[in-house]
Tab-separated table of C-alpha atoms in Angstrom:
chain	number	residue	atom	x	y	z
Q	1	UNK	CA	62.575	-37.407	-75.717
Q	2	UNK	CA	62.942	-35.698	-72.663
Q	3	UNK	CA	62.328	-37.535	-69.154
Q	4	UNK	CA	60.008	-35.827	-65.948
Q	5	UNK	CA	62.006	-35.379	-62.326
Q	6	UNK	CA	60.570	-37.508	-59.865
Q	7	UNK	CA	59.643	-34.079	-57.953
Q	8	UNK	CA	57.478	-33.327	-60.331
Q	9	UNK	CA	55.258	-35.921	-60.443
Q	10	UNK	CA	54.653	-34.973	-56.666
Q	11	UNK	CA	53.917	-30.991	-56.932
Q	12	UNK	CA	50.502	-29.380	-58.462
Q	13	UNK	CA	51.097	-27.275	-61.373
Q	14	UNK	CA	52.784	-23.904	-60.870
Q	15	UNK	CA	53.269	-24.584	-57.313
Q	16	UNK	CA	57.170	-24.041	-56.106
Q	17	UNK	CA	58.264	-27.185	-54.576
Q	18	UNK	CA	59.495	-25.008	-51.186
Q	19	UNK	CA	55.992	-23.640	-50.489
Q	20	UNK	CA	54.032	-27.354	-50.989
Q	21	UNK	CA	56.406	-28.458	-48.297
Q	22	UNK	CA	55.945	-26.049	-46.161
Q	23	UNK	CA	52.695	-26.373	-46.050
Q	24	UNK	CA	53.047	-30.197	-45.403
Q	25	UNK	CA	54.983	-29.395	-43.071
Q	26	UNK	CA	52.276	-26.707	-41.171
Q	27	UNK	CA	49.405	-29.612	-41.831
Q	28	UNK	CA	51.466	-31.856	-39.993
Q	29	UNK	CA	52.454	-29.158	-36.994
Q	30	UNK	CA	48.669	-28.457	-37.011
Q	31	UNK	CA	47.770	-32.055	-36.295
Q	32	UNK	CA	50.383	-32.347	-33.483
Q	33	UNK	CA	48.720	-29.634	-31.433
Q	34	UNK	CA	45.052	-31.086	-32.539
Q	35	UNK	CA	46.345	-34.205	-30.828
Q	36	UNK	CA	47.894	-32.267	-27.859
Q	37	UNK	CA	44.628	-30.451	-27.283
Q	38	UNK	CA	42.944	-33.045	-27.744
Q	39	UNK	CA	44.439	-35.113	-25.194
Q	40	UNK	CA	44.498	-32.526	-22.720
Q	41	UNK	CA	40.514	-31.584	-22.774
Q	42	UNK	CA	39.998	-35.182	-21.984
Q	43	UNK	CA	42.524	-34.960	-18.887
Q	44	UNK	CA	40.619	-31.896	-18.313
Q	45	UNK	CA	37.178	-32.805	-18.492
Q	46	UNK	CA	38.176	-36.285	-16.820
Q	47	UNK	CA	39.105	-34.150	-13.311
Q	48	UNK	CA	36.247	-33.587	-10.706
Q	49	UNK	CA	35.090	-30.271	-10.795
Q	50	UNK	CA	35.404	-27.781	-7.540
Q	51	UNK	CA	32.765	-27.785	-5.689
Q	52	UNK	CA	31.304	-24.290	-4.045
Q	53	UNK	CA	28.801	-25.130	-1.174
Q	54	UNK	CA	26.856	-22.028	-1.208
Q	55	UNK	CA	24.542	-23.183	1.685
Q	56	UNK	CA	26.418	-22.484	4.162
Q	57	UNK	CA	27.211	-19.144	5.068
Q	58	UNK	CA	30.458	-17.105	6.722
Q	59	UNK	CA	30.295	-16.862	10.082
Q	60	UNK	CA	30.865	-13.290	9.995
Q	61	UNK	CA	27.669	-12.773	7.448
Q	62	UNK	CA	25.527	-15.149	9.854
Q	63	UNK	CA	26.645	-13.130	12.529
Q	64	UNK	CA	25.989	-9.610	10.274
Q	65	UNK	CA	22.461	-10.333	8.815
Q	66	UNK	CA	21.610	-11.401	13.020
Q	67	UNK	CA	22.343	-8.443	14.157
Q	68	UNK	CA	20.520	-6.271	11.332
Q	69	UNK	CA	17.740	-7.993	12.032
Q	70	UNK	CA	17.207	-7.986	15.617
Q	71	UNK	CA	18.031	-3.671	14.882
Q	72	UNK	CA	14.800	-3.999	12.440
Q	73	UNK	CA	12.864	-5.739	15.046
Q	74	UNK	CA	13.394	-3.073	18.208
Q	75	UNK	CA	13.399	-0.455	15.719
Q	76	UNK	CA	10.030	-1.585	14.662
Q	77	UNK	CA	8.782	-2.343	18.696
Q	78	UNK	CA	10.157	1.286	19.330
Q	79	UNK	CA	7.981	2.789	17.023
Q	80	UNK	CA	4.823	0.459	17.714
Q	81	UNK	CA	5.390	0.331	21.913
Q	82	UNK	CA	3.755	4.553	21.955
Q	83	UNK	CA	0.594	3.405	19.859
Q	84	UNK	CA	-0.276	0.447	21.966
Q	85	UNK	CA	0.360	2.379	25.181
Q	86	UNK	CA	-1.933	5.229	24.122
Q	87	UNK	CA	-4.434	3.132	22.513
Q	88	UNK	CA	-4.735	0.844	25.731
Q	89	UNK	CA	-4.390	3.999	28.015
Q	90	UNK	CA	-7.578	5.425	26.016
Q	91	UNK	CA	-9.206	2.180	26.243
Q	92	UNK	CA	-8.748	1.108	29.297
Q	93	UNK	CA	-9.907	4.403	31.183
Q	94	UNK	CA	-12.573	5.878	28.433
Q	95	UNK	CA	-14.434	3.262	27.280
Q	96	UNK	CA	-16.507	3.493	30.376
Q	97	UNK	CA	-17.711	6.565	29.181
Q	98	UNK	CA	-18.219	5.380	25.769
Q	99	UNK	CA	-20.304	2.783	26.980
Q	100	UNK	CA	-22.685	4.514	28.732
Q	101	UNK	CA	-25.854	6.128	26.752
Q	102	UNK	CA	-25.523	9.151	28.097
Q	103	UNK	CA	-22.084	10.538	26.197
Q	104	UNK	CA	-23.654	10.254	23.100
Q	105	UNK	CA	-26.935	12.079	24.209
Q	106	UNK	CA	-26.068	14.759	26.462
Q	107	UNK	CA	-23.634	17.537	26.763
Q	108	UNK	CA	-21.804	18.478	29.934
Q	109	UNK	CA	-24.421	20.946	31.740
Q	110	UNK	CA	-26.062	18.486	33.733
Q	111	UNK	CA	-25.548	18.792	37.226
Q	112	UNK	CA	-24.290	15.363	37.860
Q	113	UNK	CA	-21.104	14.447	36.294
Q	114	UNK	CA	-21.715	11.336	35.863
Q	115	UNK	CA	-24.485	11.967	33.023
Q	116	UNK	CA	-22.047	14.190	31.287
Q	117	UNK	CA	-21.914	13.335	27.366
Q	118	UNK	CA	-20.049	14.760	24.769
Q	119	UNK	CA	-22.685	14.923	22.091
Q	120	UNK	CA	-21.820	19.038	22.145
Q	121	UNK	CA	-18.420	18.044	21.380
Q	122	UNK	CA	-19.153	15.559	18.569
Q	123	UNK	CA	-21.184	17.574	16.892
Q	124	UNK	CA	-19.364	20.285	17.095
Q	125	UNK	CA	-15.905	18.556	16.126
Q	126	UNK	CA	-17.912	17.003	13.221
Q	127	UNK	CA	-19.519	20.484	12.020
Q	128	UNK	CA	-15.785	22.599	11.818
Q	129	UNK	CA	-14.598	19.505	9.780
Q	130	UNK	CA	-17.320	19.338	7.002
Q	131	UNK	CA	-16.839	23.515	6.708
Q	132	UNK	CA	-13.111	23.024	6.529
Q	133	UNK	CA	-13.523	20.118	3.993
Q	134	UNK	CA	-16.425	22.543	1.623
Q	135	UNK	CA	-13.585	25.855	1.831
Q	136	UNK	CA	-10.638	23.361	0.999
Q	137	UNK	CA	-11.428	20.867	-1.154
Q	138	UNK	CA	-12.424	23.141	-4.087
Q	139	UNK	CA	-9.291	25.198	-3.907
Q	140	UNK	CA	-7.183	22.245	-3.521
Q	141	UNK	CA	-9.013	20.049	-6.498
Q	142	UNK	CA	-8.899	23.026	-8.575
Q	143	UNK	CA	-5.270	24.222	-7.916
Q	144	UNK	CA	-4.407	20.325	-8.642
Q	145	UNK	CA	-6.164	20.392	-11.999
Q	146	UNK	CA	-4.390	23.549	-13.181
Q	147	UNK	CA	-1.204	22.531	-12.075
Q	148	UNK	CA	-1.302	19.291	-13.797
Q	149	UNK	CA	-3.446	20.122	-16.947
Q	150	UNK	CA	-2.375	23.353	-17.545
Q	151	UNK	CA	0.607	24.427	-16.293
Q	152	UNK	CA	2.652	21.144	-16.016
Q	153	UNK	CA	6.306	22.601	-16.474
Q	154	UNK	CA	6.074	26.048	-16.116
Q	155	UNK	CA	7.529	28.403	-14.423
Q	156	UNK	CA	4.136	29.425	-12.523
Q	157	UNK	CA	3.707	25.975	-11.883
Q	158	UNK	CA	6.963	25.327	-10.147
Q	159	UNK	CA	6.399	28.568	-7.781
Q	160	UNK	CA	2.837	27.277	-6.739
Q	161	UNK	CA	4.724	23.869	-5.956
Q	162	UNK	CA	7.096	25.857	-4.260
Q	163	UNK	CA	4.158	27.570	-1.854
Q	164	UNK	CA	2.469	24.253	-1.380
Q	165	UNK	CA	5.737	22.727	-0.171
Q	166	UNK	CA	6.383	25.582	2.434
Q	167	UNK	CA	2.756	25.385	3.351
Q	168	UNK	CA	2.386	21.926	4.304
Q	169	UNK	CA	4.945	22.391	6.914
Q	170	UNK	CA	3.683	25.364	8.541
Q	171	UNK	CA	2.572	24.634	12.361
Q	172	UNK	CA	-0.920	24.736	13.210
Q	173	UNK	CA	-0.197	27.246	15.391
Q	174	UNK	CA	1.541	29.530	13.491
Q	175	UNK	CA	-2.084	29.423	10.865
Q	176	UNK	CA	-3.867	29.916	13.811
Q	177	UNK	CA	-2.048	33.364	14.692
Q	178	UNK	CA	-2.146	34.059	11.474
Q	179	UNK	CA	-6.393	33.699	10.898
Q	180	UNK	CA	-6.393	35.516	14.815
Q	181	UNK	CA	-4.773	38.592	13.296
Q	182	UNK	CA	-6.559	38.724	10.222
Q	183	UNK	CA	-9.584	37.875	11.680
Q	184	UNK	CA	-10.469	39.060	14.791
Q	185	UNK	CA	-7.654	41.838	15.074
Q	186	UNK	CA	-7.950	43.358	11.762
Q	187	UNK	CA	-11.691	42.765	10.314
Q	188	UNK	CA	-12.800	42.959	14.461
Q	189	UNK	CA	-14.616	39.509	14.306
Q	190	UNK	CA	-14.830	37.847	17.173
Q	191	UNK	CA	-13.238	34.436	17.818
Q	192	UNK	CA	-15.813	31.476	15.766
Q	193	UNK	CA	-16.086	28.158	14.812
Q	194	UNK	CA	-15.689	29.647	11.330
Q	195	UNK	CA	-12.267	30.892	12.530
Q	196	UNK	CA	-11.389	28.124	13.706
Q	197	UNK	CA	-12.112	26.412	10.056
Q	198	UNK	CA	-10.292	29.041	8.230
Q	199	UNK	CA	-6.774	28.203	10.282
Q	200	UNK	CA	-7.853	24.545	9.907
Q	201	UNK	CA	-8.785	25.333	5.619
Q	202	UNK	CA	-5.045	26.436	5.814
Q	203	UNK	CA	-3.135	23.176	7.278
Q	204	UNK	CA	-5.584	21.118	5.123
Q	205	UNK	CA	-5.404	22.144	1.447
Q	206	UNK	CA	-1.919	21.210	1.103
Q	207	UNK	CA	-2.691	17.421	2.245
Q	208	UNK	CA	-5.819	17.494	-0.019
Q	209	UNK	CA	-3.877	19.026	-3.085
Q	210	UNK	CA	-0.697	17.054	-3.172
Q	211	UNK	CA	-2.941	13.599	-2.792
Q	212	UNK	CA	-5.003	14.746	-5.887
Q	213	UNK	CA	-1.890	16.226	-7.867
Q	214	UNK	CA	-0.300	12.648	-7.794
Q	215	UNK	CA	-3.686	10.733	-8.428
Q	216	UNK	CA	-4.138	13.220	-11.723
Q	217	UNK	CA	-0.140	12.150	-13.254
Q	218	UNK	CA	-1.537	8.634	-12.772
Q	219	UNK	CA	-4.005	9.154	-15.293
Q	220	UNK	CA	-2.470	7.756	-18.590
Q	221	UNK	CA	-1.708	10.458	-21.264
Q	222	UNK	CA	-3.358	8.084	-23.928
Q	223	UNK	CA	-7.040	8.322	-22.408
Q	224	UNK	CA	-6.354	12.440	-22.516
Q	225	UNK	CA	-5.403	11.886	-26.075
Q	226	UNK	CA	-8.012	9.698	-27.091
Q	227	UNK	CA	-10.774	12.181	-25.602
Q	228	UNK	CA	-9.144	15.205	-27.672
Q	229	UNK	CA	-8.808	12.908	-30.573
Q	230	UNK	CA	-12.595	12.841	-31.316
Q	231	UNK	CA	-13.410	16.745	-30.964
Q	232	UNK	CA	-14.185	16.854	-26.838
Q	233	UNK	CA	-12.834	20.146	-25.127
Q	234	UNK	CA	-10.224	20.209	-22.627
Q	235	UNK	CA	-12.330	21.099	-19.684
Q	236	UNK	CA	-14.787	18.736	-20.752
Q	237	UNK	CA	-11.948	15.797	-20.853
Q	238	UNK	CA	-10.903	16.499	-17.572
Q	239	UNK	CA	-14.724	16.296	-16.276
Q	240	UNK	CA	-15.420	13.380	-18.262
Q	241	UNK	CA	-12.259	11.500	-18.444
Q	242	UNK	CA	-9.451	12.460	-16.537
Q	243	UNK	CA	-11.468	13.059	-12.841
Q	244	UNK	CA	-13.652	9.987	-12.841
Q	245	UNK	CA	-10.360	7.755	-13.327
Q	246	UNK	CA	-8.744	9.492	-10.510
Q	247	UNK	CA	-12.081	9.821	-8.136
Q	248	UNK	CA	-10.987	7.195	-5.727
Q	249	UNK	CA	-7.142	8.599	-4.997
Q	250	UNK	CA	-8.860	12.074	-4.511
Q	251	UNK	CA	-11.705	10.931	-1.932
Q	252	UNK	CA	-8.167	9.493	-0.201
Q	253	UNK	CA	-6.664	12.261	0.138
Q	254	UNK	CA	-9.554	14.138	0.857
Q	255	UNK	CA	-10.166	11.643	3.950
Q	256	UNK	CA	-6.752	11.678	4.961
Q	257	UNK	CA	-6.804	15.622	5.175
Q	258	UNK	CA	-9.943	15.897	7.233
Q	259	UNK	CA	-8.199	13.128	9.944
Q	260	UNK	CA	-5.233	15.066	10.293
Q	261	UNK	CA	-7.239	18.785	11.037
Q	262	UNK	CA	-9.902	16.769	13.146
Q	263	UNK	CA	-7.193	16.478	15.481
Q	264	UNK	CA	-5.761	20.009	15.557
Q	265	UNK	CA	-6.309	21.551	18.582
Q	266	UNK	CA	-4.118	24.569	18.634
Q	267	UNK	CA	-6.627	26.608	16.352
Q	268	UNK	CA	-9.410	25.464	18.457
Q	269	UNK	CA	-7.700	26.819	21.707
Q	270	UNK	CA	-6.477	30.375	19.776
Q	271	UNK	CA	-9.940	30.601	17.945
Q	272	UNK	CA	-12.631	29.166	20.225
Q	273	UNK	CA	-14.141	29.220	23.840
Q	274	UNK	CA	-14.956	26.174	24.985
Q	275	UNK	CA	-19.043	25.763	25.974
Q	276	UNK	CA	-20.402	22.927	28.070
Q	277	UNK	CA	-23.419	23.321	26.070
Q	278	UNK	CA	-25.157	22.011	23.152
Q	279	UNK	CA	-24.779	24.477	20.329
Q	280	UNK	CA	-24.658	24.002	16.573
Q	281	UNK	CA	-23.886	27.664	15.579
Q	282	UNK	CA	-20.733	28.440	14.255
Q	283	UNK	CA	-21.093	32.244	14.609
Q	284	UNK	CA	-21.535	32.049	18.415
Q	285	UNK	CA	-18.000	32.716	20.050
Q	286	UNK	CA	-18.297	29.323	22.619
Q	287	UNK	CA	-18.001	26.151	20.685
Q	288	UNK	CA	-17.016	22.673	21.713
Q	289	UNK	CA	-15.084	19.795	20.078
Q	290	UNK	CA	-13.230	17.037	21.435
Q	291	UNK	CA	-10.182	18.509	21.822
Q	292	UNK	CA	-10.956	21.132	23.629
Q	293	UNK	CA	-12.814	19.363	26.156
Q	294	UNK	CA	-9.157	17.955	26.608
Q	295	UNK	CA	-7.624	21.232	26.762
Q	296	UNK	CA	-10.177	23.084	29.013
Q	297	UNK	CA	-10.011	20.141	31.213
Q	298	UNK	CA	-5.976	20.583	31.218
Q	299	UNK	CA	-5.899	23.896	32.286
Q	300	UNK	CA	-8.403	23.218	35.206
Q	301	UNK	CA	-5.985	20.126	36.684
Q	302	UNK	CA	-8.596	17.583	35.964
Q	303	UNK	CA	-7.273	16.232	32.948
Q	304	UNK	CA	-7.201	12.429	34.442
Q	305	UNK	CA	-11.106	11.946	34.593
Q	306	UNK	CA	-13.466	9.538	32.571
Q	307	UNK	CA	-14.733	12.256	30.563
Q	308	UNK	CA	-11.419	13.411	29.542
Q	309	UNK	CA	-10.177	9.788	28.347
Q	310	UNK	CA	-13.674	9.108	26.629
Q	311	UNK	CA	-12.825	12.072	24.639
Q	312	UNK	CA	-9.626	11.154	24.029
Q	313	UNK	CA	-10.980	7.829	23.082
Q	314	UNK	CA	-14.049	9.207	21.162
Q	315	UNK	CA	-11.530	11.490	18.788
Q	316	UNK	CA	-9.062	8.249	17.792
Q	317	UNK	CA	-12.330	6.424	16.936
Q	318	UNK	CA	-13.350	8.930	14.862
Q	319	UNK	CA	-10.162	9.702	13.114
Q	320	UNK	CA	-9.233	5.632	12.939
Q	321	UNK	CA	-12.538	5.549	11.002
Q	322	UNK	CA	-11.781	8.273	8.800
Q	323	UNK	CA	-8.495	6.496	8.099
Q	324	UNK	CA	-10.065	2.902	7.414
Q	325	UNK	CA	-12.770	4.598	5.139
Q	326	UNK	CA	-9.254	5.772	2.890
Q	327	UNK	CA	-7.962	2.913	2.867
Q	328	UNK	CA	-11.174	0.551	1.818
Q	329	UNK	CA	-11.408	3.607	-1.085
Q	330	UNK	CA	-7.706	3.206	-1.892
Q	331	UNK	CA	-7.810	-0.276	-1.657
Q	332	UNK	CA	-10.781	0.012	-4.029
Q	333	UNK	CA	-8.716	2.687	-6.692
Q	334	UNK	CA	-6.015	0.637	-7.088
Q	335	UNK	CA	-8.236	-2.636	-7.844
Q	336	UNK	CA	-9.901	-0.566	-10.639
Q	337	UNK	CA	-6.689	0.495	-12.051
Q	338	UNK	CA	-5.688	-3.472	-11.991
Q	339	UNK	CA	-3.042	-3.551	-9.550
């Protein structure tokens, strides 16, 4: 009867005895460096951490972030220091005119000056800027709605951008030549308060049509296809739809466009004669607005006078209110469209 080797006893079936010892001997390797580790993480974790302090810093960045700011600040001073000087220039030395009931009664052909009034003016300043805003606005609200609902991305479209671009940074002056020559030199008109609207319809339709180009993107694509969805026309989706969403931007723009040419006065000067007189008719070829009375009283050395600076005054009223009507409209947009 044969006997069994010790060995065997020890070692699985079919295993070589060389390989179950080397992997004792592995398990047992393994184990050492368990314990190593081991003992190291809790030396590790047993050290205080570094600490950063984070709450105070460099004196170089303290020093940095002082001197940006104080840059900010004059920067800022510098650019509000010209608005408070004119402002309290035009307050302090017109608002003795504006005070009195005359300047918003008479005109300036009384024989005493000091019952002059600039109702002439007013009226007259206020008449060229509802023409200009009835010529403009429908070219500029229509150009708008064809370049965003019909010819987004073509090649037309990007040429008309083009023009608009170039337009909106040609100087008053330069429009007011331009309606002088075409005008009264070629067609033999004579100069007008509709003149003077046409060079004005010129430096305003770019304001007016970039304001309602951006308020029309706004409107979301989905409310466009939505309308279409159920069978309603294109033009009929932009009446319905896509203008009343956008109604509030566009009366912006439209306000912010009639401030800016309310305060042109280089067409006036080209295009008009000034008139001390009260007249309403925009054919005649002596009208009077606010800035002219400036201008006429310029050119006659008598440009430091309480009628002057009420007209001064009188035209940054009016423009300031055109400017907080646009803003109480924007301010009213942008709560409708929930932000």
């Amino acid at each position: 009867m044969s006997s069994s080797s010790p060995h065997d006893s020890k070692t699985a079936p079919g295993t070589p005895n060389g390989v179950a010892a080397g992997a004792g001997a592995n398990a047992g390797v393994s184990a050492g460096v368990s314990a190593t580790a081991g003992a190291g993480s809790g030396a590790t974790a047993g050290a205080p951490a570094p600490r950063l302090d984070l709450s105070r810093p460099s004196a170089w960045r303290t020093a940095r972030n002082g001197f940006a700011s104080a840059f900010m600040v004059l920067s800022t001073l510098l650019a509000v220091a010209p608005l408070v000087w004119v402002l309290w220039s035009a307050i302090s030395k017109g608002i003795g005119s504006l005070l009195r009931a005359s300047w918003w009664t008479n005109a300036m052909d009384a024989a005493d000056q000091a019952k002059w009034g600039a109702l002439h003016a007013i009226l007259g300043t206020v008449e060229i800027g509802l023409i200009t805003a009835v010529i403009s606005v429908p070219i500029a609200l229509l150009t708008a709605i064809y370049l965003v609902e019909y010819a987004r991305g073509t090649k037309i479209a990007r040429v008309i951008s083009f023009a608009v671009d170039v337009l909106t940074g040609v100087p008053s002056i330069v429009a007011a030549l331009f309606i002088f020559a075409l005008v009264v030199t070629t067609f033999g008109s004579h100069q007008s308060a509709w003149a003077a609207s046409l060079a004005l319809v010129i430096l305003m339709v770019p304001t007016v049509l970039r304001s309602t180009e951006e308020m029309l993107k706004l409107v979301p694509d989905s409310l466009r296809e939505a309308s279409l969805a159920l069978g309603v026309s294109k033009w009929r989706t932009i009446v319905s739809v896509v203008l009343p969403t956008s109604i509030s931007g566009i009366a912006t723009g439209i306000m912010l466009g009639l401030a800016r040419v309310m305060g042109e006065t280089a067409p006036l000067i080209v295009l008009l004669q000034f008139n001390q007189y009260l007249t309403v008719n925009p054919n005649t070829q002596t009208f009077a607005t606010l800035p002219t009375i400036i201008s006429n009283a310029y050119t006659q050395g008598s440009a430091d006078t309480p009628t002057v600076w009420g007209a001064a005054l009188t035209l940054i009223v009016l423009v300031m209110g055109l400017n907080i009507i646009a803003k109480a409209i924007s301010r009213r947009y942008l709560r409708r469209m929930g932000r």
